[in-house]
Structure formats: C-alpha cells, structure tokens
C-alpha cells in the first residue's frame, strides 16, 4: 500500500491529473477527479475540496476551462433554490496536438541532431500533452542510430549564440568523416590542427542542417559553415568585424534573401541567372528560390525564369534538375554545367 499523501499535496495532484488526462476532447467531472485521486494517488477528498482547489488553480493563472449547469435544490426554508454545478474540467494546452506532432516530426527528420538527443527531445515534447497524445505517437520512433553525428552540436549552438549576442569572434576546428566513418580533424601536413577564426553573424537552418553565416577574418566575403562540422569551439575576447566592413552585407543582413540566394549554402557571389523550365516544376522552383522569382515568355509547356542566386548553388541545382531545365545565362555557368554533364555521361561508359 502507498502511504497516504498529505492534504497539502491535493492541489498539485489535481493539477497533475488535469495534465495527464484532460484536453478539449477529454474532460473530467469533480466526481471523476475524486475517483482518480483515490485510485492513483491514495488520497481521499470530497467534491467541495476538489472544486475549491480547482478554483485556486484558476486564480493562480492556470487556463482551466469548465462548464456550468443550473439545477434546483431544496433550500433551508423548505422551498427550492438555484445551484450551479461545475463540470467538464480540462486544462488548456500551450501547444495543440497537431503543433506538437509537427515539432516532433521536425526532430525525427532532422539530419543534424544526434540520435540520443533527438530521442530525449521527442520525450520532452510528448510530455507537454497528455496520455492520449502519447498513445497516438507511440509508433513514432527516430531513425536508427546508424548515421555519423557530431555530439557537440548543441554546445556549438550555445557558444555561437553567446558570441553573436556579445559581438565576439569565435575560433574552431573543422571536422570531416573518413572512410572509417569516424570524425577526423582538419590538419596541416605537419599534423598540426587547423584553427579558423571567424566573425559570427547569424545561425540558419536549411536542408535539415544548421549553418553559421559568418566571415573568415582574413577575407571580405560571407561564408556558410555547417555547425555539425565544427569542433573545439571557443569564444574569443576580440570583437567581431563590423558588418559594414563585409561588402556582401555592408547595407545590413537580410536572412530570407540570403537563404533564397544560397539554396545549398555554398559560399561565393550571387549572380543574375535565367533558365528555361518545364511548367510542371513551377512548384519546385518556388520551393527552392521563393516567390521573388520572375516568370516570363510562357508557353503551354515551358516558361523562362529569372532569379538571383549563388552561382555554385545554381550549378548544383541545374544538374539536379537537368532533365527539366536549361540554363540560359550567365554563359560561364552554362559552359560549366555542359562540362559537368559530359563528365557525368562519361562515368557511365
């Protein structure tokens, strides 16, 4: 037998019951709360005590909804008087179940979060709802732990966030995966570890990965560095290079524009690009380049697209969609893609 709980825990147990068992579609009466207290918490309480504690929780700021119904009861003078019965209590959630499912799916399909941390986060998110939600998602599991991952990711994010807020530089080593499927640190020929110093400006998430948008201290352009490729990160005492000293962002940093122009997060200059495309991939074009693309010279089957995009990224995208588009300008990009396609065909001879 469980030890009988002290009465001062009654209000906490009632709140716990509301969290575990209620939502807009699952409500409890005072009688049902009394029964759960007895069966699961080994605590006896009458309806008046339950009602009083429910009202106290509401006064404390908890979003508890309920319904009122009117009934007539005998009065002390022998007549009948009105009495309001409160029932159908439920706790209003900060997140709807569909919102929690969206967040959980985002974690499950992410490519950058280590398996153990992903599993822990899914558990925390499911704990924000009740047992009915947990029952519906019990079939959901994260991907098998068979992909190589950098377990320093969350620590990297913390350090970078602090450095950005304090306008400080950071240093780090860059890691890569070898044929042994293990992380290795970039190093010079003499085996000394390479250390990079950068000016951090923004963290962005795209294509299932986190990137640091920064400037290598020795150069004047903007670079995009994958956070899961960073190791041995340190925040330095030196101040960051002002954005006005970086030509690409000297007039301010526009994150949506930057992301639209760097669809694969390659570093380098963005250039005006035109390409001819089949109309059936218009949705894909907007998904990749955003709504600022310009469509013209439309026929029944094709149209021409004009946009501004990182040239290296457009090279990769052009190859990915080679069956559906033809790059028209710039000519240097056209020639590069032609060469890529010829080499690709040669691989299959």
CSV table of C-alpha atoms in Angstrom, one decimal:
chain,number,residue,atom,x,y,z
A,1,UNK,CA,0.0,0.0,0.0
A,2,UNK,CA,1.1,3.5,-0.8
A,3,UNK,CA,1.5,5.9,2.1
A,4,UNK,CA,-1.4,8.3,2.4
A,5,UNK,CA,-0.4,11.6,0.9
A,6,UNK,CA,-0.7,14.8,3.0
A,7,UNK,CA,-3.6,17.1,2.1
A,8,UNK,CA,-1.3,20.0,1.2
A,9,UNK,CA,-0.4,18.0,-2.0
A,10,UNK,CA,-4.1,17.9,-3.1
A,11,UNK,CA,-3.8,20.9,-5.3
A,12,UNK,CA,-0.6,19.6,-7.0
A,13,UNK,CA,-2.2,16.2,-7.6
A,14,UNK,CA,-5.3,17.7,-9.1
A,15,UNK,CA,-3.1,19.7,-11.5
A,16,UNK,CA,-1.2,16.6,-12.4
A,17,UNK,CA,-4.5,14.8,-13.2
A,18,UNK,CA,-5.6,17.6,-15.5
A,19,UNK,CA,-2.2,17.5,-17.3
A,20,UNK,CA,-2.3,13.7,-17.7
A,21,UNK,CA,-6.0,13.1,-18.5
A,22,UNK,CA,-7.6,16.2,-20.0
A,23,UNK,CA,-7.8,18.3,-23.1
A,24,UNK,CA,-10.6,19.8,-25.1
A,25,UNK,CA,-11.8,16.4,-26.1
A,26,UNK,CA,-11.3,14.7,-22.8
A,27,UNK,CA,-12.9,16.3,-19.8
A,28,UNK,CA,-13.4,15.3,-16.1
A,29,UNK,CA,-16.1,15.9,-13.6
A,30,UNK,CA,-15.4,16.6,-10.0
A,31,UNK,CA,-16.6,13.1,-9.2
A,32,UNK,CA,-14.1,11.6,-11.7
A,33,UNK,CA,-11.2,13.6,-10.2
A,34,UNK,CA,-12.2,12.3,-6.7
A,35,UNK,CA,-12.0,8.7,-8.0
A,36,UNK,CA,-8.6,9.2,-9.7
A,37,UNK,CA,-7.2,10.8,-6.5
A,38,UNK,CA,-8.4,7.7,-4.6
A,39,UNK,CA,-7.2,5.0,-7.1
A,40,UNK,CA,-3.9,6.5,-8.3
A,41,UNK,CA,-2.8,8.9,-5.6
A,42,UNK,CA,-4.1,7.1,-2.5
A,43,UNK,CA,-5.8,10.4,-1.5
A,44,UNK,CA,-9.3,10.9,-0.3
A,45,UNK,CA,-11.1,14.2,-1.0
A,46,UNK,CA,-14.7,15.4,-1.3
A,47,UNK,CA,-16.1,17.3,-4.2
A,48,UNK,CA,-16.1,20.6,-2.3
A,49,UNK,CA,-12.3,20.3,-1.7
A,50,UNK,CA,-11.7,19.4,-5.4
A,51,UNK,CA,-13.8,22.4,-6.5
A,52,UNK,CA,-12.0,24.8,-4.1
A,53,UNK,CA,-8.6,23.7,-5.4
A,54,UNK,CA,-9.7,23.9,-9.0
A,55,UNK,CA,-10.8,27.5,-8.4
A,56,UNK,CA,-7.5,28.2,-6.7
A,57,UNK,CA,-5.6,26.9,-9.7
A,58,UNK,CA,-7.6,29.2,-12.0
A,59,UNK,CA,-6.8,32.1,-9.6
A,60,UNK,CA,-3.2,31.2,-9.9
A,61,UNK,CA,-3.3,31.7,-13.6
A,62,UNK,CA,-3.8,28.2,-15.0
A,63,UNK,CA,-6.0,28.0,-18.1
A,64,UNK,CA,-8.6,25.6,-16.8
A,65,UNK,CA,-11.9,25.5,-18.7
A,66,UNK,CA,-15.2,24.0,-17.4
A,67,UNK,CA,-19.0,24.1,-18.0
A,68,UNK,CA,-21.8,25.3,-15.7
A,69,UNK,CA,-25.2,23.8,-15.4
A,70,UNK,CA,-28.1,25.1,-13.4
A,71,UNK,CA,-30.2,22.8,-11.2
A,72,UNK,CA,-32.8,23.4,-8.4
A,73,UNK,CA,-32.1,22.0,-4.9
A,74,UNK,CA,-34.1,22.1,-1.7
A,75,UNK,CA,-33.5,25.2,0.4
A,76,UNK,CA,-33.3,25.5,4.2
A,77,UNK,CA,-36.8,27.1,4.4
A,78,UNK,CA,-38.3,24.0,2.6
A,79,UNK,CA,-38.5,25.6,-0.8
A,80,UNK,CA,-36.2,25.2,-3.8
A,81,UNK,CA,-33.2,27.3,-4.8
A,82,UNK,CA,-30.9,27.6,-7.8
A,83,UNK,CA,-27.5,25.9,-7.7
A,84,UNK,CA,-24.7,25.9,-10.3
A,85,UNK,CA,-22.9,22.7,-10.9
A,86,UNK,CA,-19.3,22.9,-12.4
A,87,UNK,CA,-18.1,20.0,-14.5
A,88,UNK,CA,-16.2,19.1,-17.7
A,89,UNK,CA,-12.9,20.4,-16.4
A,90,UNK,CA,-9.9,20.4,-18.7
A,91,UNK,CA,-6.5,22.1,-18.9
A,92,UNK,CA,-5.9,24.3,-22.0
A,93,UNK,CA,-2.6,23.4,-23.6
A,94,UNK,CA,0.2,25.7,-24.7
A,95,UNK,CA,0.6,23.6,-27.8
A,96,UNK,CA,-2.1,21.7,-29.7
A,97,UNK,CA,-1.5,18.1,-30.6
A,98,UNK,CA,-1.0,18.9,-34.2
A,99,UNK,CA,1.6,21.6,-33.3
A,100,UNK,CA,3.4,19.0,-31.1
A,101,UNK,CA,3.3,16.5,-33.9
A,102,UNK,CA,4.8,19.0,-36.3
A,103,UNK,CA,7.7,19.7,-33.9
A,104,UNK,CA,8.3,16.1,-33.2
A,105,UNK,CA,8.3,15.3,-37.0
A,106,UNK,CA,10.8,18.1,-37.5
A,107,UNK,CA,13.1,16.5,-35.0
A,108,UNK,CA,12.7,13.0,-36.4
A,109,UNK,CA,13.5,14.0,-39.9
A,110,UNK,CA,16.4,16.3,-39.0
A,111,UNK,CA,19.8,15.3,-40.2
A,112,UNK,CA,21.9,17.1,-37.7
A,113,UNK,CA,20.6,16.2,-34.2
A,114,UNK,CA,22.4,13.2,-32.6
A,115,UNK,CA,20.1,10.2,-32.0
A,116,UNK,CA,20.2,10.2,-28.2
A,117,UNK,CA,19.4,13.9,-28.0
A,118,UNK,CA,16.7,13.6,-30.6
A,119,UNK,CA,15.0,10.8,-28.6
A,120,UNK,CA,15.3,12.8,-25.4
A,121,UNK,CA,13.7,15.9,-27.0
A,122,UNK,CA,10.9,13.8,-28.5
A,123,UNK,CA,10.1,12.6,-25.0
A,124,UNK,CA,10.1,16.1,-23.6
A,125,UNK,CA,7.7,17.3,-26.3
A,126,UNK,CA,5.3,14.4,-25.9
A,127,UNK,CA,5.3,15.2,-22.2
A,128,UNK,CA,3.7,18.6,-22.9
A,129,UNK,CA,0.5,16.8,-23.8
A,130,UNK,CA,-1.5,14.1,-22.1
A,131,UNK,CA,-1.6,10.3,-22.2
A,132,UNK,CA,-4.0,10.2,-25.2
A,133,UNK,CA,-1.4,12.1,-27.3
A,134,UNK,CA,1.4,9.8,-26.2
A,135,UNK,CA,-0.7,6.7,-27.1
A,136,UNK,CA,-1.2,8.1,-30.7
A,137,UNK,CA,2.5,8.7,-31.3
A,138,UNK,CA,3.9,5.5,-29.6
A,139,UNK,CA,4.5,4.1,-33.0
A,140,UNK,CA,6.8,7.0,-33.9
A,141,UNK,CA,10.5,6.3,-33.5
A,142,UNK,CA,13.5,8.2,-34.5
A,143,UNK,CA,15.7,7.0,-37.3
A,144,UNK,CA,18.2,4.2,-36.4
A,145,UNK,CA,21.4,5.4,-34.8
A,146,UNK,CA,23.4,4.5,-37.9
A,147,UNK,CA,24.4,7.9,-39.2
A,148,UNK,CA,27.6,9.6,-38.1
A,149,UNK,CA,26.9,12.7,-35.9
A,150,UNK,CA,28.8,15.3,-34.0
A,151,UNK,CA,27.6,15.2,-30.4
A,152,UNK,CA,28.9,18.8,-29.8
A,153,UNK,CA,26.2,20.3,-31.9
A,154,UNK,CA,24.1,21.8,-29.0
A,155,UNK,CA,27.2,23.1,-27.3
A,156,UNK,CA,28.3,24.7,-30.5
A,157,UNK,CA,24.9,26.5,-30.8
A,158,UNK,CA,25.2,27.8,-27.2
A,159,UNK,CA,28.7,29.2,-27.7
A,160,UNK,CA,27.8,30.8,-31.1
A,161,UNK,CA,24.6,32.3,-29.7
A,162,UNK,CA,26.5,33.9,-26.8
A,163,UNK,CA,29.3,35.1,-29.2
A,164,UNK,CA,26.7,36.8,-31.5
A,165,UNK,CA,25.0,38.5,-28.6
A,166,UNK,CA,28.3,39.7,-27.2
A,167,UNK,CA,29.7,40.7,-30.7
A,168,UNK,CA,32.8,38.5,-30.2
A,169,UNK,CA,34.8,36.4,-32.6
A,170,UNK,CA,35.0,32.6,-32.3
A,171,UNK,CA,37.6,30.0,-33.2
A,172,UNK,CA,37.1,26.4,-34.1
A,173,UNK,CA,38.5,23.3,-35.9
A,174,UNK,CA,36.7,21.8,-38.8
A,175,UNK,CA,36.0,18.0,-38.8
A,176,UNK,CA,35.1,15.6,-41.6
A,177,UNK,CA,34.2,11.9,-41.9
A,178,UNK,CA,36.8,9.5,-43.3
A,179,UNK,CA,36.3,6.1,-44.9
A,180,UNK,CA,36.4,4.6,-41.4
A,181,UNK,CA,33.1,6.5,-40.7
A,182,UNK,CA,34.7,8.4,-37.9
A,183,UNK,CA,35.3,12.1,-37.4
A,184,UNK,CA,38.7,13.5,-38.2
A,185,UNK,CA,40.0,17.0,-37.6
A,186,UNK,CA,41.5,19.0,-40.5
A,187,UNK,CA,45.2,19.4,-40.1
A,188,UNK,CA,48.3,20.7,-41.9
A,189,UNK,CA,50.9,18.4,-43.4
A,190,UNK,CA,52.9,18.5,-40.1
A,191,UNK,CA,49.8,17.1,-38.4
A,192,UNK,CA,49.1,20.4,-36.6
A,193,UNK,CA,45.4,21.1,-36.2
A,194,UNK,CA,43.9,23.8,-38.4
A,195,UNK,CA,42.2,26.5,-36.4
A,196,UNK,CA,39.8,29.0,-38.0
A,197,UNK,CA,38.9,32.4,-36.7
A,198,UNK,CA,35.5,33.8,-37.9
A,199,UNK,CA,33.1,36.7,-37.2
A,200,UNK,CA,29.7,35.1,-36.4
A,201,UNK,CA,26.6,36.9,-37.6
A,202,UNK,CA,23.7,34.5,-37.8
A,203,UNK,CA,22.6,30.9,-37.4
A,204,UNK,CA,20.2,29.5,-40.0
A,205,UNK,CA,18.6,26.1,-40.6
A,206,UNK,CA,18.1,24.8,-44.1
A,207,UNK,CA,18.0,21.4,-45.9
A,208,UNK,CA,17.8,19.7,-42.5
A,209,UNK,CA,21.0,21.2,-41.1
A,210,UNK,CA,22.3,24.2,-39.1
A,211,UNK,CA,24.7,26.7,-40.7
A,212,UNK,CA,26.7,29.5,-39.2
A,213,UNK,CA,26.7,32.6,-41.5
A,214,UNK,CA,30.0,34.3,-40.8
A,215,UNK,CA,33.0,35.9,-42.2
A,216,UNK,CA,36.5,34.4,-42.1
A,217,UNK,CA,38.6,37.1,-40.5
A,218,UNK,CA,41.2,37.2,-43.3
A,219,UNK,CA,38.7,37.7,-46.1
A,220,UNK,CA,35.9,40.1,-47.1
A,221,UNK,CA,33.1,37.7,-48.2
A,222,UNK,CA,30.4,35.8,-46.4
A,223,UNK,CA,30.8,32.1,-45.6
A,224,UNK,CA,28.4,29.4,-44.5
A,225,UNK,CA,29.7,26.8,-42.1
A,226,UNK,CA,27.9,23.6,-41.1
A,227,UNK,CA,27.5,23.5,-37.3
A,228,UNK,CA,27.9,19.8,-37.2
A,229,UNK,CA,31.3,20.1,-38.8
A,230,UNK,CA,32.6,22.4,-36.0
A,231,UNK,CA,34.7,21.1,-33.1
A,232,UNK,CA,36.8,22.7,-30.3
A,233,UNK,CA,34.8,25.9,-30.5
A,234,UNK,CA,35.9,28.9,-28.3
A,235,UNK,CA,34.5,32.4,-27.9
A,236,UNK,CA,37.4,34.9,-28.1
A,237,UNK,CA,37.9,38.2,-26.4
A,238,UNK,CA,38.3,40.0,-29.8
A,239,UNK,CA,35.3,41.9,-31.2
A,240,UNK,CA,33.7,40.8,-34.5
A,241,UNK,CA,34.4,42.6,-37.7
A,242,UNK,CA,31.6,45.1,-38.3
A,243,UNK,CA,29.2,44.0,-41.0
A,244,UNK,CA,29.8,47.3,-42.8
A,245,UNK,CA,33.3,46.0,-43.5
A,246,UNK,CA,32.0,42.9,-45.3
A,247,UNK,CA,30.9,44.1,-48.8
A,248,UNK,CA,28.1,41.5,-49.2
A,249,UNK,CA,26.3,42.6,-46.0
A,250,UNK,CA,27.5,46.2,-45.6
A,251,UNK,CA,24.0,47.5,-46.0
A,252,UNK,CA,22.5,45.1,-43.5
A,253,UNK,CA,21.9,41.4,-43.3
A,254,UNK,CA,18.7,40.1,-45.0
A,255,UNK,CA,18.3,36.4,-43.9
A,256,UNK,CA,15.4,35.5,-46.2
A,257,UNK,CA,17.2,37.0,-49.2
A,258,UNK,CA,20.5,35.2,-48.2
A,259,UNK,CA,18.7,31.9,-47.8
A,260,UNK,CA,16.9,32.2,-51.2
A,261,UNK,CA,20.2,33.0,-53.0
A,262,UNK,CA,22.2,30.3,-51.2
A,263,UNK,CA,19.9,27.3,-51.7
A,264,UNK,CA,22.7,24.8,-50.9
A,265,UNK,CA,24.6,27.2,-48.5
A,266,UNK,CA,27.6,27.4,-50.8
A,267,UNK,CA,29.9,30.4,-50.3
A,268,UNK,CA,30.5,32.8,-53.1
A,269,UNK,CA,28.9,35.6,-55.1
A,270,UNK,CA,25.2,35.7,-56.1
A,271,UNK,CA,24.6,36.4,-59.8
A,272,UNK,CA,21.6,37.0,-62.0
A,273,UNK,CA,20.5,33.7,-63.6
A,274,UNK,CA,17.9,32.8,-66.3
A,275,UNK,CA,16.8,29.4,-67.2
A,276,UNK,CA,14.1,27.7,-69.3
A,277,UNK,CA,11.9,25.3,-67.3
A,278,UNK,CA,9.1,22.9,-67.8
A,279,UNK,CA,5.9,24.3,-66.2
A,280,UNK,CA,5.2,21.2,-64.2
A,281,UNK,CA,8.2,22.1,-61.9
A,282,UNK,CA,7.0,25.6,-61.1
A,283,UNK,CA,6.1,24.5,-57.5
A,284,UNK,CA,9.7,23.1,-57.1
A,285,UNK,CA,11.1,26.4,-58.4
A,286,UNK,CA,9.2,28.4,-55.8
A,287,UNK,CA,10.1,26.0,-53.1
A,288,UNK,CA,13.8,26.4,-53.8
A,289,UNK,CA,14.0,30.1,-54.8
A,290,UNK,CA,11.0,31.7,-53.2
A,291,UNK,CA,8.2,33.9,-54.6
A,292,UNK,CA,10.6,36.7,-55.8
A,293,UNK,CA,11.5,34.7,-58.9
A,294,UNK,CA,10.3,36.2,-62.2
A,295,UNK,CA,8.4,34.1,-64.8
A,296,UNK,CA,8.0,35.3,-68.4
A,297,UNK,CA,7.9,34.0,-72.1
A,298,UNK,CA,5.3,31.4,-71.0
A,299,UNK,CA,4.1,28.8,-73.5
A,300,UNK,CA,1.8,25.8,-73.0
A,301,UNK,CA,4.6,23.7,-71.6
A,302,UNK,CA,7.5,25.9,-70.7
A,303,UNK,CA,8.5,29.3,-69.2
A,304,UNK,CA,11.6,31.3,-68.6
A,305,UNK,CA,12.7,32.0,-65.0
A,306,UNK,CA,14.9,34.9,-63.8
A,307,UNK,CA,16.4,35.0,-60.3
A,308,UNK,CA,19.5,35.9,-58.4
A,309,UNK,CA,21.3,33.0,-56.8
A,310,UNK,CA,24.7,31.8,-55.7
A,311,UNK,CA,26.5,30.6,-58.8
A,312,UNK,CA,27.9,27.4,-57.2
A,313,UNK,CA,24.4,26.6,-55.8
A,314,UNK,CA,22.8,27.1,-59.2
A,315,UNK,CA,25.4,24.8,-60.8
A,316,UNK,CA,24.4,22.0,-58.3
A,317,UNK,CA,20.6,22.7,-58.7
A,318,UNK,CA,21.0,22.8,-62.5
A,319,UNK,CA,22.5,19.4,-62.5
A,320,UNK,CA,19.8,18.1,-60.1
A,321,UNK,CA,17.0,19.3,-62.4
A,322,UNK,CA,18.9,18.8,-65.7
A,323,UNK,CA,16.0,16.8,-67.2
A,324,UNK,CA,13.6,19.6,-66.6
A,325,UNK,CA,15.5,22.9,-67.2
A,326,UNK,CA,18.1,24.6,-69.5
A,327,UNK,CA,20.3,27.3,-68.0
A,328,UNK,CA,20.5,30.3,-70.4
A,329,UNK,CA,22.7,32.8,-68.6
A,330,UNK,CA,25.3,33.6,-67.5
A,331,UNK,CA,27.3,31.9,-70.2
A,332,UNK,CA,30.1,30.9,-67.8
A,333,UNK,CA,27.6,28.9,-65.8
A,334,UNK,CA,26.1,27.3,-69.0
A,335,UNK,CA,29.6,26.2,-70.1
A,336,UNK,CA,30.4,24.8,-66.6
A,337,UNK,CA,27.1,22.7,-66.5
A,338,UNK,CA,27.7,21.4,-70.0
A,339,UNK,CA,31.1,20.2,-68.9
A,340,UNK,CA,29.7,18.6,-65.8
A,341,UNK,CA,27.1,16.7,-67.9
A,342,UNK,CA,29.6,15.5,-70.3
A,343,UNK,CA,31.8,14.2,-67.5
A,344,UNK,CA,28.7,12.6,-65.9
A,345,UNK,CA,27.8,10.7,-69.1
A,346,UNK,CA,31.5,9.6,-69.3
A,347,UNK,CA,31.1,7.9,-65.9
A,348,UNK,CA,28.6,5.5,-67.4
A,349,UNK,CA,30.6,4.5,-70.4
